[in-house]
CSV table of C-alpha atoms in Angstrom, one decimal:
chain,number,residue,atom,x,y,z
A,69,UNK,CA,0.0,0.0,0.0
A,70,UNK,CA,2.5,2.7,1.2
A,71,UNK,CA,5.3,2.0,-1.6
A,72,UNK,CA,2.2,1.7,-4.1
A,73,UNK,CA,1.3,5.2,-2.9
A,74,UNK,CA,4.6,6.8,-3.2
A,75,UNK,CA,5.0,4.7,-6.7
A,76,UNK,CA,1.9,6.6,-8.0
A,77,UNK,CA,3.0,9.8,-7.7
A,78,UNK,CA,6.3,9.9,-8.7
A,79,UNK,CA,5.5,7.8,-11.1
A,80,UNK,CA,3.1,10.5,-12.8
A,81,UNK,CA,5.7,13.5,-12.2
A,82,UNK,CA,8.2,13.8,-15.2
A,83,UNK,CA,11.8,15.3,-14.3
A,84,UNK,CA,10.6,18.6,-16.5
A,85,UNK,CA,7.5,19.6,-14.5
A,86,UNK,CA,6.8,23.4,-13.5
A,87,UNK,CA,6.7,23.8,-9.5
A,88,UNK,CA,3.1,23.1,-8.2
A,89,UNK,CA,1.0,26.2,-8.4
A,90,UNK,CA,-0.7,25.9,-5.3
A,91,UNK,CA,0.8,23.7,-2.2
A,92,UNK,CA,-2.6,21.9,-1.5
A,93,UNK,CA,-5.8,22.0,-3.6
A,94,UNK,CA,-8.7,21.0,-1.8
A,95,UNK,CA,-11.9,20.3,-3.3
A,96,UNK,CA,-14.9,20.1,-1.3
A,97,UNK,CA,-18.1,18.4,-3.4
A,98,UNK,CA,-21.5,20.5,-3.6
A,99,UNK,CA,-22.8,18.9,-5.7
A,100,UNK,CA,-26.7,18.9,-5.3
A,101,UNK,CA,-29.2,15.6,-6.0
A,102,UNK,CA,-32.9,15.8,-6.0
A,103,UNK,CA,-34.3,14.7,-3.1
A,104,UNK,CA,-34.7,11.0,-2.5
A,105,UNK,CA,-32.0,10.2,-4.8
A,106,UNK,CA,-30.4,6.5,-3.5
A,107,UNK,CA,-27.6,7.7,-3.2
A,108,UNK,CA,-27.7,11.2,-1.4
A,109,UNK,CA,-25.6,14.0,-2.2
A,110,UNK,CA,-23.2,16.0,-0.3
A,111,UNK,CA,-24.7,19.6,-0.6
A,112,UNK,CA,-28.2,18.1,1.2
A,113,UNK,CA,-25.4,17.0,4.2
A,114,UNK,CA,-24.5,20.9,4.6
A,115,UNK,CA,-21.5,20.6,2.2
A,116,UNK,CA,-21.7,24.4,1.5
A,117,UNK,CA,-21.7,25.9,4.5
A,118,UNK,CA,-18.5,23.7,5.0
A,119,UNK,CA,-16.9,24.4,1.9
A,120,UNK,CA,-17.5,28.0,3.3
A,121,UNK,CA,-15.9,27.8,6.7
A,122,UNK,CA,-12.9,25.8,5.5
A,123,UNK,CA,-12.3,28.8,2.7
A,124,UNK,CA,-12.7,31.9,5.1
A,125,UNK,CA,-11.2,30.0,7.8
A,126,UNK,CA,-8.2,29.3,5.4
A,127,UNK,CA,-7.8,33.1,4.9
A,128,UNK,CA,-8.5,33.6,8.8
A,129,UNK,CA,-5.4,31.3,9.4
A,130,UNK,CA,-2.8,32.8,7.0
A,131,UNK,CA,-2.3,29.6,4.7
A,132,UNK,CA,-0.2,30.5,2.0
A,133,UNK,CA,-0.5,28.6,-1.7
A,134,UNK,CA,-3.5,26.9,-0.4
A,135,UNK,CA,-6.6,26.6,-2.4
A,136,UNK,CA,-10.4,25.6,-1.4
A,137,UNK,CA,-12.0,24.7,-3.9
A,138,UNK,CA,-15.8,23.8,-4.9
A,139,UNK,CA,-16.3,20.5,-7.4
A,140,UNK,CA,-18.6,18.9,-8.8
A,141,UNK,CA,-19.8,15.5,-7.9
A,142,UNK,CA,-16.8,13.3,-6.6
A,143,UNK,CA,-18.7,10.0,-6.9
A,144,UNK,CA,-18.4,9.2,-3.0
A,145,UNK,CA,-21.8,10.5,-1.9
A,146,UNK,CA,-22.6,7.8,0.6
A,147,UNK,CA,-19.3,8.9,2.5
A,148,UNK,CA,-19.9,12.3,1.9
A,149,UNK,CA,-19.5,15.8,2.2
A,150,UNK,CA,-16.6,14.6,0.8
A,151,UNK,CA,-12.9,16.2,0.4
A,152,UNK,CA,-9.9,15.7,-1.5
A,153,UNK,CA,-6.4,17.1,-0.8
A,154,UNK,CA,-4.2,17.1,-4.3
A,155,UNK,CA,-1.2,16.2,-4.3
A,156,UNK,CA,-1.3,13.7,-1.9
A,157,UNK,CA,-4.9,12.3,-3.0
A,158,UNK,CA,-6.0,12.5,1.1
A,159,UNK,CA,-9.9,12.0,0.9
A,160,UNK,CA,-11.8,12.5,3.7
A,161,UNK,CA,-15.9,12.9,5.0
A,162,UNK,CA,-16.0,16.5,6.7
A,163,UNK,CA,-19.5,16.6,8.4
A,164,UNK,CA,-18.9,19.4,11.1
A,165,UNK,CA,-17.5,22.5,11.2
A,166,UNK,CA,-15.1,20.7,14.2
A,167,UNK,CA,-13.9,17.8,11.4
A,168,UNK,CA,-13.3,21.0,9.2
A,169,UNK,CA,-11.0,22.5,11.3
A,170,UNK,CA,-9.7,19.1,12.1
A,171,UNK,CA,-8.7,18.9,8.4
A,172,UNK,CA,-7.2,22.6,8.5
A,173,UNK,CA,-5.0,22.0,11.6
A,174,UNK,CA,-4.0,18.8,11.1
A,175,UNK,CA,-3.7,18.0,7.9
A,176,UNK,CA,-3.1,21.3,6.3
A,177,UNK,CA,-1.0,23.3,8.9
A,178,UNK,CA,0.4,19.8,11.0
A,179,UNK,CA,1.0,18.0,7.7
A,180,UNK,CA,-0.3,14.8,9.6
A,181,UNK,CA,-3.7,13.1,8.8
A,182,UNK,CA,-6.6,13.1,10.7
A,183,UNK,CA,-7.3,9.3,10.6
A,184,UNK,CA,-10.8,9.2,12.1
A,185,UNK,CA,-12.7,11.8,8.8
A,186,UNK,CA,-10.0,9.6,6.0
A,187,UNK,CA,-11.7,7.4,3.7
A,188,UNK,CA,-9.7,4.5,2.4
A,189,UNK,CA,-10.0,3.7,-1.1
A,190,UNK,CA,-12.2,0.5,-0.6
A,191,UNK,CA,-15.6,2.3,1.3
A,192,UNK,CA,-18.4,2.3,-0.4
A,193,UNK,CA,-21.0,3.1,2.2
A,194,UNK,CA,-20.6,4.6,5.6
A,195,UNK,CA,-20.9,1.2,7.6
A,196,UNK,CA,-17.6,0.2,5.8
A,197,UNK,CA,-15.6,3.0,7.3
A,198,UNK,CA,-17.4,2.0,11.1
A,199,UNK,CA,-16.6,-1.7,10.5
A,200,UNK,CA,-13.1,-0.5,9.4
A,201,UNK,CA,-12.8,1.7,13.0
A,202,UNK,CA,-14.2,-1.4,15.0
A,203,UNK,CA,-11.5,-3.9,12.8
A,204,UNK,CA,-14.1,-5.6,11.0
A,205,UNK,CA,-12.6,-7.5,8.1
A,206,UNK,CA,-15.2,-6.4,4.8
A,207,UNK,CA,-16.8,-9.2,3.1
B,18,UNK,CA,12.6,23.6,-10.7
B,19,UNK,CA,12.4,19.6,-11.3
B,20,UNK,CA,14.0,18.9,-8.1
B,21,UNK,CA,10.9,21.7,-6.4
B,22,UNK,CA,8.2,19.5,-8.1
B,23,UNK,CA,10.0,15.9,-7.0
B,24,UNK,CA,10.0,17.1,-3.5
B,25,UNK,CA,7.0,19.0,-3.3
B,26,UNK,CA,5.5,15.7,-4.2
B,27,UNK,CA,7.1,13.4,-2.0
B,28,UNK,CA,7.3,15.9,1.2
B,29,UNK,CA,3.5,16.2,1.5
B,30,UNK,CA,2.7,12.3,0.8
B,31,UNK,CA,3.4,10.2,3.9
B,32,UNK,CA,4.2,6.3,4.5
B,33,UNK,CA,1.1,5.1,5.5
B,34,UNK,CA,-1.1,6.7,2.6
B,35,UNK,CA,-3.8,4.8,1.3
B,36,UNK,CA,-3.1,4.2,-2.3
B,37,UNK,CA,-5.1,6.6,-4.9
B,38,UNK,CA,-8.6,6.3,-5.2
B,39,UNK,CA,-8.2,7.8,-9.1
B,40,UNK,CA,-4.8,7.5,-10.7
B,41,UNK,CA,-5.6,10.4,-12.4
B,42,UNK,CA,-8.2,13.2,-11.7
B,43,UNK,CA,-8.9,15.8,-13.7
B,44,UNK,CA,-10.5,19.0,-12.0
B,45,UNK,CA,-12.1,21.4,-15.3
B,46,UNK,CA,-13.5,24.6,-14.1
B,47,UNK,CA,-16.7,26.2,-14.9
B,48,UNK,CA,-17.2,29.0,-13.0
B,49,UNK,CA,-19.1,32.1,-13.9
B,50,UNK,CA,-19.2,35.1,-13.7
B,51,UNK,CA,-21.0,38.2,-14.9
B,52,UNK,CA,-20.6,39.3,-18.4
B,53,UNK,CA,-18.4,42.2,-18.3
B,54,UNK,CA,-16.1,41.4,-15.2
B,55,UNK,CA,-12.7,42.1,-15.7
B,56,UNK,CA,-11.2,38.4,-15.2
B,57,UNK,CA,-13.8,37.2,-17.4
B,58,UNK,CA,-14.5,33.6,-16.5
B,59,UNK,CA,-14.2,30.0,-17.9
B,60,UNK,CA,-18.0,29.3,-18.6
B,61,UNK,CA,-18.2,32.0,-21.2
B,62,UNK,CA,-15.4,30.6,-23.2
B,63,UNK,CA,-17.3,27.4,-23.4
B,64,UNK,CA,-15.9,25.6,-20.4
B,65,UNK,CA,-18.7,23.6,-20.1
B,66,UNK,CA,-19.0,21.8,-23.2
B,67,UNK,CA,-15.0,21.2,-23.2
B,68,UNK,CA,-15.7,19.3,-20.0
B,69,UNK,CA,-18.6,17.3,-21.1
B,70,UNK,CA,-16.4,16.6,-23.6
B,71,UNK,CA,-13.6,14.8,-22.2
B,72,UNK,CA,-15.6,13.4,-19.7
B,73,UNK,CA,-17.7,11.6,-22.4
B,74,UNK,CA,-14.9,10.6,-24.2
B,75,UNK,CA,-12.7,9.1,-21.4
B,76,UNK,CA,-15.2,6.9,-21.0
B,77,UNK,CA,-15.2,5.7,-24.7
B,78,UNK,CA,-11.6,5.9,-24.4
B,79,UNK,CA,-11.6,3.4,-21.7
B,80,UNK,CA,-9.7,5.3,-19.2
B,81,UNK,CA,-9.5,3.8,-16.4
B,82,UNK,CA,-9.6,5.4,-12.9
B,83,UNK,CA,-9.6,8.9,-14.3
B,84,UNK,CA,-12.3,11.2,-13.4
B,85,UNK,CA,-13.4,14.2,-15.4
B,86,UNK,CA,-14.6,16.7,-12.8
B,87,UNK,CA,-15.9,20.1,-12.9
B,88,UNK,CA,-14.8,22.7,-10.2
B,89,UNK,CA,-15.9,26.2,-8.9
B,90,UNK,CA,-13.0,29.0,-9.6
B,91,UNK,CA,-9.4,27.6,-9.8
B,92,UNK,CA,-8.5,31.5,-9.9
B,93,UNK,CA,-6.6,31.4,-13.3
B,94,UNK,CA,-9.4,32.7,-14.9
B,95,UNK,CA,-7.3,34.9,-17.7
B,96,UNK,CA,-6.2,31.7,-18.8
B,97,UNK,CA,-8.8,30.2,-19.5
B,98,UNK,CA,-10.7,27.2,-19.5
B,99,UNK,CA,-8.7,25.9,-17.1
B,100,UNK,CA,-7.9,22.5,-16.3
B,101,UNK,CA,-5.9,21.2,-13.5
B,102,UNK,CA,-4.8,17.3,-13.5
B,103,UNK,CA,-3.8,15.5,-10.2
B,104,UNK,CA,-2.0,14.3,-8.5
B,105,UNK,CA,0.8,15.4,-10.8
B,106,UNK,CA,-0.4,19.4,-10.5
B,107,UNK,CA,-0.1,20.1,-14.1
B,108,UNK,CA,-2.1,23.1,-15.5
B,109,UNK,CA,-3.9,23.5,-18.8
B,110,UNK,CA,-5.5,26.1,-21.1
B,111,UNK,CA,-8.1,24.0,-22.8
B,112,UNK,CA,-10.0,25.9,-25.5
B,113,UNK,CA,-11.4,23.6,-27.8
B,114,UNK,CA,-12.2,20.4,-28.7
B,115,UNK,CA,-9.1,19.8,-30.3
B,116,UNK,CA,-7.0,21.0,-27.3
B,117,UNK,CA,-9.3,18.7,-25.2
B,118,UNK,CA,-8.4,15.6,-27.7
B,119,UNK,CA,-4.8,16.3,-27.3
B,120,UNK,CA,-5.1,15.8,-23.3
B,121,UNK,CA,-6.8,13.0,-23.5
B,122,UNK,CA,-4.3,10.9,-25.8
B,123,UNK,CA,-0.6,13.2,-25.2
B,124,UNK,CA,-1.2,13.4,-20.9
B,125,UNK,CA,-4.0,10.6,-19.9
B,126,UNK,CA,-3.3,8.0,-22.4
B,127,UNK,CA,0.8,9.2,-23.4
B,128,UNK,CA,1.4,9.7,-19.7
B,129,UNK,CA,3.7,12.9,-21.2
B,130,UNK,CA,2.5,16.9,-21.5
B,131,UNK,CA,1.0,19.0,-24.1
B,132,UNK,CA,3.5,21.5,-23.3
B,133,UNK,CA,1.6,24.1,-25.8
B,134,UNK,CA,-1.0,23.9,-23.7
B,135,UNK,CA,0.6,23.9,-20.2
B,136,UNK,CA,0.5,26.9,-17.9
B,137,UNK,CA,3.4,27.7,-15.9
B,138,UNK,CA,3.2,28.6,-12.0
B,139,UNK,CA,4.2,33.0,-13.4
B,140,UNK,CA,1.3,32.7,-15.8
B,141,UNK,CA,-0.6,35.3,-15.0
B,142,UNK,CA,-2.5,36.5,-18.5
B,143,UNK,CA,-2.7,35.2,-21.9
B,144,UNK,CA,0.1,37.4,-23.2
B,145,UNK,CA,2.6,35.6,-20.4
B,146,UNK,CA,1.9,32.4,-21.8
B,147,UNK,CA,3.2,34.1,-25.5
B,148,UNK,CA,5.7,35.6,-24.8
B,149,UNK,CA,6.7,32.6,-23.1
B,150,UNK,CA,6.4,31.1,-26.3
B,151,UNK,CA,8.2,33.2,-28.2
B,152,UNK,CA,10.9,33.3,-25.7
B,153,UNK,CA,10.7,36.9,-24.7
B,154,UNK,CA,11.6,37.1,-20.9
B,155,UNK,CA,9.0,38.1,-18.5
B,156,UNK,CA,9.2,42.0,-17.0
């Protein structure tokens, strides 16, 4: 898993690349399904008002080269309101203003993860991450 | 430079990083804004269809664990339509059909750049990127 990681990205630089333009792109998914829709959406979880916090809060805190971002439909909506942090590819479910600021002082300003919000690239639904936290084996 | 990118890579992924949930993902922004504001915006210049473009056509490509997304502002709005693709951070002007082709098969299939197309992290306007080009230094 972790050499696999490490592969993946260097293996997608080339030697001749431009410095990154911003240090950490997040994107934070709005997107918005009609109601009743199987398979929810984040924006109907309060994925705006997130998005919001995690952008002024950003500013509030100084962060330099950082970028939040709004996107479209990230195709994780049972998990969600769902985040990724490019380069590293770090998703994670934000549902709280307190996991937001998790994600901004941990991750973005510590440069750690915050393990308990990180979605691992098998969860489908959210009773995969809890069997995951209670060391459930998936089926 | 090269080495900036390498590290810049490496230094924010960790050891114990999940692997990548897309190998790559492609992050196309649509944003609007009013007609007359002095950034202009992506929409206008057809941003929209150039991303329903190379999202339908990944998928008759076949790609595999790429996803064509749309985003809010990615702030490079003189340069636009913007692209971004991740994780390897690498920034395009796409502003037709034939520019979206060409990233598609040269960067997502060719695994190399469409440097005619690339933005570089000084880019700040349209006349950057050609003089750039025609290798007259910036001011």
């Amino acid at each position: 898993m972790t050499d696999q990681t490490n592969r993946s990205l260097s293996d997608r630089a080339l030697a001749t690349d431009p410095a990154p333009y911003y240090q950490a792109h997040v994107f934070c998914c709005v997107n918005e399904r009609p109601d009743g829709h199987p398979r929810g959406c984040c924006k109907s979880k309060g994925a705006e008002k997130l998005r919001n916090y995690m952008k002024a809060r950003a500013k509030e805190l100084g962060l330099k080269d950082v970028r939040i971002n709004q996107a479209g439909c990230l195709d994780r909506c049972e998990l969600g309101p769902t985040v990724v942090i490019y380069p590293e590819g770090i998703w994670y479910s934000v549902a709280s203003i307190e996991d937001a600021e998790a994600v901004l002082q941990e991750h973005l300003i510590g440069g750690k993860r915050v393990e308990r919000l990180m979605l691992q690239p098998g969860d489908k639904l959210p009773e995969d991450r809890l069997q995951r936290k209670m060391g459930i084996p998936a089926e």
